[in-house]
Coordinates of C-alpha atoms and ligand atoms in Angstrom, one line a residue:
X1 CA -0.3 0.5 0.4
X2 CA 1.6 3.6 -0.5
X3 CA 0.1 6.9 0.8
X4 CA -1.9 8.8 -1.2
X5 CA -1.3 12.9 -1.0
X6 CA -3.0 15.8 -1.7
X7 CA -2.8 19.6 -1.9
X8 CA -3.4 22.4 -3.3
X9 CA -1.3 24.3 -5.9
X10 CA -2.5 28.0 -5.7
X11 CA -2.0 29.9 -3.1
X12 CA -4.8 27.5 -0.3
X13 CA -8.3 27.8 -0.8
X14 CA -8.3 25.3 -3.6
X15 CA -11.4 22.8 -2.0
X16 CA -9.3 20.0 -0.6
X17 CA -11.7 20.4 2.2
X18 CA -14.5 18.9 0.3
X19 CA -12.4 16.4 -1.9
X20 CA -10.9 14.8 1.1
X21 CA -14.4 14.6 2.4
X22 CA -15.7 13.3 -0.8
X23 CA -12.5 10.9 -1.0
X24 CA -12.5 9.5 2.3
X25 CA -14.7 6.4 1.8
X26 CA -11.8 4.8 -0.2
X27 CA -9.5 5.3 2.8
X28 CA -8.7 4.5 6.3
X29 CA -6.7 6.9 7.0
X30 CA -7.1 10.7 6.1
X31 CA -3.8 12.5 8.0
X32 CA -2.8 16.5 7.8
X33 CA 1.2 16.8 7.5
X34 CA 1.6 20.5 8.2
X35 CA 0.5 24.1 8.4
X36 CA -2.0 24.4 11.8
X37 CA -5.1 26.3 12.2
X38 CA -4.4 28.5 9.7
X39 CA -5.9 26.5 7.7
X40 CA -9.8 26.3 6.7
X41 CA -10.9 23.8 5.6
X42 CA -14.9 24.3 4.4
X43 CA -17.4 20.7 3.9
X44 CA -20.7 20.8 3.3
X45 CA -23.5 17.9 2.8
X46 CA -26.6 17.2 4.2
X47 CA -27.5 20.9 4.2
X48 CA -25.3 22.4 6.4
X49 CA -21.6 24.1 6.3
X50 CA -18.1 22.4 8.6
X51 CA -15.0 24.6 9.0
X52 CA -12.4 22.7 10.1
X53 CA -8.3 24.1 11.6
X54 CA -6.2 21.6 13.0
X55 CA -8.6 18.2 12.9
X56 CA -8.0 16.0 9.0
X57 CA -11.5 16.2 7.0
X58 CA -12.2 12.7 7.2
X59 CA -13.8 13.1 10.3
X60 CA -17.3 13.0 9.1
X61 CA -17.0 9.9 8.0
X62 CA -17.4 6.7 10.2
X63 CA -14.8 4.2 10.1
X64 CA -12.1 6.8 9.3
X65 CA -9.1 6.9 11.6
X66 CA -8.0 10.6 11.2
X67 CA -4.5 11.4 11.9
X68 CA -3.2 14.5 13.5
X69 CA 0.2 14.3 12.1
X70 CA 4.1 15.7 13.6
X71 CA 4.5 18.3 11.1
X72 CA 1.2 20.0 11.9
X73 CA 1.6 23.0 15.3
X74 CA -1.7 22.8 16.7
X75 CA -3.2 25.6 19.1
X76 CA -5.3 23.7 21.8
X77 CA -7.7 26.1 22.3
X78 CA -8.5 26.0 18.5
X79 CA -8.4 23.0 18.8
X80 CA -10.6 22.0 21.7
X81 CA -13.6 24.8 19.6
X82 CA -13.7 22.4 16.7
X83 CA -14.0 19.5 18.8
X84 CA -17.0 21.4 20.4
X85 CA -18.2 21.8 17.7
X86 CA -18.4 18.0 16.6
X87 CA -19.7 16.8 19.5
X88 CA -22.8 19.6 19.4
X89 CA -23.1 17.9 15.8
X90 CA -22.8 14.2 17.4
X91 CA -19.4 13.0 15.8
X92 CA -18.4 10.8 18.1
X93 CA -14.5 11.7 17.2
X94 CA -12.8 9.4 20.2
X95 CA -12.5 6.4 18.5
X96 CA -11.2 8.3 15.6
X97 CA -9.3 10.5 16.4
X98 CA -5.4 10.8 17.4
X99 CA -2.5 13.2 17.2
X100 CA 1.0 12.7 16.5
X101 CA 3.3 13.2 19.5
X102 CA 6.3 15.1 17.7
X103 CA 3.3 17.8 16.2
X104 CA 4.4 20.8 18.1
X105 CA 1.7 23.1 20.5
X106 CA 1.2 27.1 18.8
X107 CA 1.4 28.6 22.4
X108 CA -0.8 32.1 23.6
X109 CA 2.9 34.3 22.9
X110 CA 3.2 32.6 19.5
X111 CA -0.3 34.4 19.0
X112 CA 0.9 37.4 20.5
X113 CA 4.9 37.5 17.9
X114 CA 3.3 36.5 15.2
X115 CA 0.9 39.8 16.1
X116 CA 4.1 41.9 17.0
X117 CA 6.3 40.6 14.4
X118 CA 4.1 41.7 11.5
X119 CA 3.0 45.3 13.4
X120 CA 6.0 45.5 12.9
X121 CA 6.6 45.0 9.5
X122 CA 4.1 47.5 8.7
X123 CA 3.7 48.3 5.3
X124 CA 5.8 44.9 4.3
X125 CA 3.3 42.6 6.0
X126 CA 3.2 39.3 5.6
X127 CA -1.2 39.5 5.6
X128 CA -0.5 36.1 8.5
X129 CA -4.0 34.2 9.9
X130 CA -2.0 35.4 13.1
X131 CA -2.5 32.0 14.6
X132 CA 1.0 31.7 15.7
X133 CA 2.6 30.1 12.9
X134 CA 5.5 31.3 12.2
X135 CA 6.9 32.0 15.5
X136 CA 5.9 28.3 16.4
X137 CA 7.5 26.5 13.2
X138 CA 10.8 29.1 14.2
X139 CA 11.0 27.8 18.1
X140 CA 10.4 24.2 15.9
X141 CA 13.6 24.2 13.9
X142 CA 15.7 26.9 16.6
X143 CA 15.4 23.1 18.9
X144 CA 13.3 25.4 21.6
X145 CA 9.7 23.8 21.0
X146 CA 7.5 22.1 23.3
X147 CA 6.1 19.1 21.3
X148 CA 2.8 17.1 22.1
X149 CA 4.2 14.4 23.5
X150 CA 6.5 17.1 26.1
X151 CA 2.7 17.5 27.9
X152 CA 3.2 13.3 29.2
X153 CA 6.3 14.7 30.4
X154 CA 6.2 16.4 34.6
X155 CA 8.4 19.6 34.0
X156 CA 6.7 20.0 31.5
X157 CA 5.1 23.7 32.2
X158 CA 9.2 24.4 33.8
X159 CA 9.5 24.6 30.0
X160 CA 6.9 26.6 28.8
X161 CA 7.6 29.5 31.7
X162 CA 10.9 30.1 30.6
X163 CA 9.6 30.1 26.4
X164 CA 6.6 31.8 27.3
X165 CA 9.2 34.5 29.1
X166 CA 11.4 34.7 26.5
X167 CA 8.4 34.8 23.9
X168 CA 7.6 38.3 26.0
X169 CA 10.9 39.9 25.8
X170 CA 10.7 39.2 21.9
X171 CA 7.8 41.0 21.7
X172 CA 9.1 43.8 23.2
X173 CA 12.0 43.7 21.1
X174 CA 9.6 44.3 18.4
X175 CA 8.8 48.2 20.6
X176 CA 4.5 48.0 18.9
X177 CA 2.2 48.7 21.1
X178 CA 0.1 45.3 21.3
X179 CA -2.1 45.2 24.5
X180 CA -2.9 41.7 26.0
X181 CA -3.7 39.7 29.2
X182 CA -0.9 36.5 30.1
X183 CA -3.2 34.9 32.6
X184 CA -6.8 34.9 30.7
X185 CA -4.5 33.8 27.9
X186 CA -2.7 31.1 29.7
X187 CA -5.7 30.0 32.0
X188 CA -8.0 28.9 28.7
X189 CA -4.8 27.5 27.3
X190 CA -4.3 25.1 30.0
X191 CA -7.7 24.2 30.1
X192 CA -7.3 23.4 26.6
X193 CA -4.3 21.2 27.3
X194 CA -6.7 19.5 29.6
X195 CA -8.8 18.7 27.4
X196 CA -6.2 17.5 24.1
X197 CA -4.6 15.2 26.9
X198 CA -8.5 13.4 26.4
X199 CA -6.9 12.9 23.3
X200 CA -5.0 9.1 22.2
X201 CA -1.0 10.6 21.1
X202 CA 1.1 8.1 19.1
X203 CA 4.0 7.2 18.0
X204 CA 2.9 8.5 14.5
X205 CA 5.3 7.4 12.7
X206 CA 4.4 3.6 13.5
X207 CA 1.5 4.1 13.4
X208 CA 1.0 4.6 9.8
X209 CA 4.7 2.4 8.6
X210 CA 2.4 -0.2 10.7
X211 CA -0.8 0.8 8.8
X212 CA 1.4 0.2 5.0
X213 CA 2.4 -3.3 6.5
X214 CA -1.5 -4.1 7.2
X215 CA -2.7 -3.3 4.2
X216 CA -4.5 0.1 4.7
X217 CA -5.0 2.6 3.2
X218 CA -4.6 6.8 4.1
X219 CA -4.5 10.3 2.2
X220 CA -2.9 12.7 3.7
X221 CA -4.2 16.2 3.6
X222 CA -2.3 19.1 2.7
X223 CA -3.3 22.8 4.2
X224 CA -2.7 26.1 2.4
X225 CA -1.3 25.6 -1.6
X226 CA 2.2 24.9 -3.1
X227 CA 2.7 29.1 -3.9
X228 CA 2.4 29.3 -0.3
X229 CA 5.5 26.9 0.4
X230 CA 8.8 28.1 2.7
X231 CA 11.0 26.6 -0.2
X232 CA 9.1 27.4 -3.4
X233 CA 6.3 29.6 -2.2
X234 CA 6.2 33.4 -3.1
X235 CA 8.5 34.7 -0.6
X236 CA 8.6 36.1 1.9
X237 CA 4.7 35.9 1.7
X238 CA 4.3 32.1 2.5
X239 CA 3.5 30.5 5.0
X240 CA 7.0 28.3 6.9
X241 CA 5.8 24.9 5.9
X242 CA 6.9 22.7 3.3
X243 CA 3.4 22.4 2.0
X244 CA 4.3 20.6 -1.2
X245 CA 4.8 16.7 -1.3
X246 CA 7.7 16.3 0.3
X247 CA 6.2 17.9 2.8
X248 CA 4.1 14.8 3.2
X249 CA 7.5 12.8 4.0
X250 CA 8.2 15.1 6.1
X251 CA 4.9 16.3 8.3
X252 CA 4.4 12.3 8.4
X253 CA 7.5 10.2 8.6
X254 CA 7.0 8.8 5.3
X255 CA 9.7 7.5 3.4
X256 CA 9.2 9.0 -0.4
X257 CA 9.1 5.4 -1.6
X258 CA 5.8 5.1 -0.2
X259 CA 3.8 8.0 -2.0
X260 CA 1.2 6.8 -4.6
X261 CA -1.2 9.1 -6.7
X262 CA -0.6 12.0 -6.3
X263 CA -3.6 14.7 -6.3
X264 CA -3.3 18.1 -7.4
X265 CA -6.2 20.3 -6.9
X266 CA -6.6 24.2 -8.3
X267 CA -9.4 27.4 -8.4
X268 CA -10.6 26.9 -11.9
X269 CA -9.3 30.7 -11.3
X270 CA -7.1 32.2 -8.6
X271 CA -7.1 33.3 -5.1
X272 CA -5.1 34.3 -2.7
X273 CA -6.0 36.2 0.9
X274 CA -3.1 38.2 2.3
X275 CA 0.2 39.9 0.6
X276 CA 2.4 39.8 -2.2
X277 CA 2.4 38.8 -5.9
X278 CA -0.2 37.7 -8.0
X279 CA 0.3 38.5 -11.8
X280 CA -2.9 37.5 -12.8
X281 CA -4.6 39.6 -10.4
X282 CA -7.8 41.1 -11.5
X283 CA -9.3 45.2 -10.3
X284 CA -12.0 44.9 -12.6
X285 CA -15.7 44.4 -12.9
X286 CA -14.5 40.1 -13.6
X287 CA -12.5 40.1 -10.2
X288 CA -15.1 41.3 -8.5
X289 CA -17.4 38.8 -10.3
X290 CA -15.7 36.1 -9.4
X291 CA -15.0 36.9 -5.4
X292 CA -19.1 37.4 -5.4
X293 CA -19.9 34.7 -7.0
X294 CA -17.4 32.3 -5.6
X295 CA -17.4 34.0 -1.8
X296 CA -14.2 33.9 -1.7
X297 CA -13.7 35.6 2.1
X298 CA -10.9 34.0 3.7
X299 CA -12.8 30.8 6.2
X300 CA -10.3 31.7 9.1
X301 CA -9.9 35.3 8.6
X302 CA -12.6 36.2 7.2
X303 CA -10.9 38.9 4.8
X304 CA -12.1 38.9 0.8
X305 CA -9.6 37.4 -1.4
X306 CA -8.1 38.8 -4.4
X307 CA -8.7 36.8 -7.3
X308 CA -7.8 36.5 -10.8
X309 CA -7.4 34.4 -14.1
X310 CA -5.9 31.2 -14.0
X311 CA -2.3 31.0 -14.3
X312 CA -0.5 28.2 -16.3
X313 CA 2.2 29.0 -15.4
X314 CA 1.9 29.2 -12.1
X315 CA 0.2 26.0 -12.3
X316 CA 2.8 24.1 -14.5
X317 CA 5.7 25.3 -12.1
X318 CA 3.3 23.8 -8.7
X319 CA 2.4 20.2 -10.6
X320 CA 6.1 20.3 -11.5
X321 CA 7.0 20.7 -7.8
X322 CA 4.6 18.3 -6.7
X323 CA 5.1 15.2 -9.8
X324 CA 1.1 16.1 -9.5
X325 CA -0.6 12.5 -11.4
X326 CA -4.4 13.2 -11.3
X327 CA -5.7 17.0 -10.8
X328 CA -9.2 18.0 -9.8
X329 CA -10.8 21.7 -10.8
X330 CA -12.6 23.3 -7.8
X331 CA -15.4 26.2 -8.3
X332 CA -15.9 25.8 -12.1
X333 CA -19.5 27.1 -11.9
X334 CA -18.4 29.8 -10.8
X335 CA -17.3 31.2 -14.0
X336 CA -20.6 30.2 -15.7
X337 CA -21.4 34.1 -17.4
X338 CA -18.1 34.9 -18.1
X339 CA -18.6 35.7 -22.1
X340 CA -14.7 34.5 -22.5
X341 CA -12.0 33.1 -20.2
X342 CA -8.2 33.7 -20.3
X343 CA -6.1 31.3 -19.1
X344 CA -2.1 32.5 -18.2
X345 CA 0.1 30.9 -20.4
X346 CA 3.5 32.5 -20.2
X347 CA 4.6 35.6 -19.0
X348 CA 6.3 39.1 -20.3
X349 CA 9.8 39.3 -18.0
X350 CA 12.7 41.5 -19.2
X351 CA 11.8 41.8 -23.0
X352 CA 11.2 38.4 -22.9
X353 CA 8.7 35.6 -23.3
X354 CA 8.6 33.0 -20.7
X355 CA 7.0 30.1 -19.6
X356 CA 8.3 29.1 -16.2
X357 CA 8.0 30.8 -12.7
X358 CA 11.8 33.0 -12.6
X359 CA 12.5 34.3 -8.9
X360 CA 10.6 37.0 -9.0
X361 CA 6.8 37.3 -9.8
X362 CA 6.2 41.0 -8.9
X363 CA 4.2 42.8 -10.6
X364 CA 7.4 45.3 -12.1
X365 CA 8.9 42.2 -13.3
X366 CA 7.0 39.6 -15.0
X367 CA 3.1 40.9 -16.6
X368 CA 0.9 38.0 -18.2
X369 CA -0.1 36.6 -21.7
X370 CA -3.3 35.1 -21.8
X371 CA -5.0 32.7 -23.8
X372 CA -8.9 33.2 -24.3
X373 CA -11.1 30.2 -24.7
X374 CA -14.8 30.9 -24.9
X375 CA -17.1 30.9 -21.7
X376 CA -20.5 28.9 -21.4
X377 CA -23.6 30.2 -19.8
X378 CA -25.0 27.3 -18.6
X379 CA -25.6 26.8 -14.9
X380 CA -23.4 23.7 -13.8
X381 CA -24.3 23.7 -10.0
X382 CA -26.9 21.2 -10.9
X383 CA -24.9 18.8 -13.2
X384 CA -23.8 15.3 -11.8
X385 CA -22.3 14.0 -15.1
X386 CA -19.4 14.8 -17.5
X387 CA -21.3 14.5 -20.3
X388 CA -23.9 17.6 -18.9
X389 CA -20.7 19.8 -18.5
X390 CA -20.9 22.7 -21.6
X391 CA -19.1 22.2 -24.5
X392 CA -17.3 25.5 -23.9
X393 CA -15.9 24.1 -20.5
X394 CA -15.1 21.0 -21.9
X395 CA -12.5 23.1 -23.9
X396 CA -10.8 24.8 -21.5
X397 CA -10.3 21.5 -19.6
X398 CA -8.8 19.6 -23.5
X399 CA -7.1 22.5 -23.0
X400 CA -5.3 22.3 -19.6
X401 CA -4.9 18.7 -19.9
X402 CA -2.6 19.2 -23.1
X403 CA -0.8 21.7 -21.7
X404 CA -0.4 20.0 -18.4
X405 CA -0.1 16.1 -19.6
X406 CA -2.0 15.3 -16.9
X407 CA -5.7 14.1 -16.8
X408 CA -8.5 16.6 -14.8
X409 CA -10.6 13.5 -12.6
X410 CA -13.0 15.6 -10.9
X411 CA -14.9 18.7 -12.0
X412 CA -15.9 20.5 -8.5
X413 CA -19.2 22.6 -9.4
X414 CA -20.8 24.1 -6.1
X415 CA -19.8 23.3 -2.9
X416 CA -21.7 20.6 -1.4
X417 CA -20.7 17.0 -2.0
X418 CA -22.8 16.1 -4.5
X419 CA -21.9 18.9 -6.6
X420 CA -18.3 16.6 -7.8
X421 CA -18.2 15.1 -11.3
X422 CA -16.2 12.4 -12.2
X423 CA -14.4 12.1 -15.3
Ligands
LIG1 P1 0.7 32.1 7.8 O1 0.6 30.5 8.1 O2 -1.2 32.4 8.8 O3 1.2 32.9 8.7 O4 0.0 32.9 6.9 C1 1.0 33.3 6.3 C2 0.4 33.9 4.1 O5 -0.4 32.5 3.9 C3 -0.3 34.9 4.1 O6 -1.0 35.3 2.9 C4 -1.8 34.4 4.8 O7 -3.1 34.9 4.6 C5 -1.5 32.8 3.8 N1 -2.4 31.4 4.5 C6 -2.6 31.0 5.5 N2 -2.9 29.8 5.7 C7 -3.7 30.1 5.2 C8 -4.9 28.9 4.0 O8 -5.5 28.1 4.7 N3 -5.2 29.2 2.9 C9 -5.2 30.9 2.1 N4 -3.8 31.6 2.7 C10 -3.6 30.7 3.6

């Protein structure tokens, strides 16, 4: 058995939660491998919307085990709120949720540090979700972090205190006005730690290894998108983890030779939330229409997402880095009604036309070269079969498949589980 991966190929918010939920019945284990509560994975079924931040998107299925892997960073307070919501929906998570002992904890002072660091950056801010992601991964690589498994040790609170004191000094160093009541934040944190401890902590790499030996199927669920990857994204406007395929090996302890299919998810257009370059961004009525029809607001922060045409140069780059074997096109329904569909197939760059992603894709460096295709009028949201899709959409799909040389296996035509067309 191999581990299949499911990854976002753009700047996040591609709809990974929906597709994991759709695919979960094919898998025994769903495992998150990076990121933390900066993610907002939205699932819609039976007329209800569910947003998950840390818990894998297979949690609503009866049989699947949901694993929070070692590469994930966990904020116990947010995790606790997710559990409370599941309880309200009568989801019996206790039997099917497990946490890696090697996952790192987001402390209240990590969140404060994130806020201080962003405030100090002024106009150059990353546009972070302010969930403490950057500071927590900094402590991980700086070898100062506190891991879930540490909660089983006697002295973890002493380590906590030392680290929180250091963070307070660092907040002071930023010299910005951040108001907080640490005692209050800590009270909530320690209460949430008690709840976290009711979920089984496991040696997850061993669990995965044995599961593979026992022929259990595993789907690794990515968070954010390839263009937010700490190494291959639009640095420094990125998140602090490896969102790309190799991140799943590190974030779960899976050998590269054990990776099976790599499902790459992309929207039929592009969105980005937060700061940073975005060559195909639209500032006109078309961009406004995409945002309005696509309800493009962050699931975690509620911020409006920036919208633009599909960037095939960036998509090809993401497919190459991830070794994508199957593509899934999301939100095709949002493009219904556009007379023309534009696709960026190259960039103008320093007097040349290039088809690869250069080091710097800021607007002063690259401008998009578009190919235009015919749009379609039909409302797709009730379609369930590939042969119902309008010919212009099929032409768009053909165009992308030919350019990328990878099949598009799923076309999503609405947020609900049922609004999924398999090809
Ligand atoms: P951070 O990971 O919260 O520090 O945010 C860093 C950058 O990644 C910001 O531009 C965020 O808007 C973006 N980002 C982080 N998580 C997500 C996500 O789940 N979807 C989309 N963008 C995200």
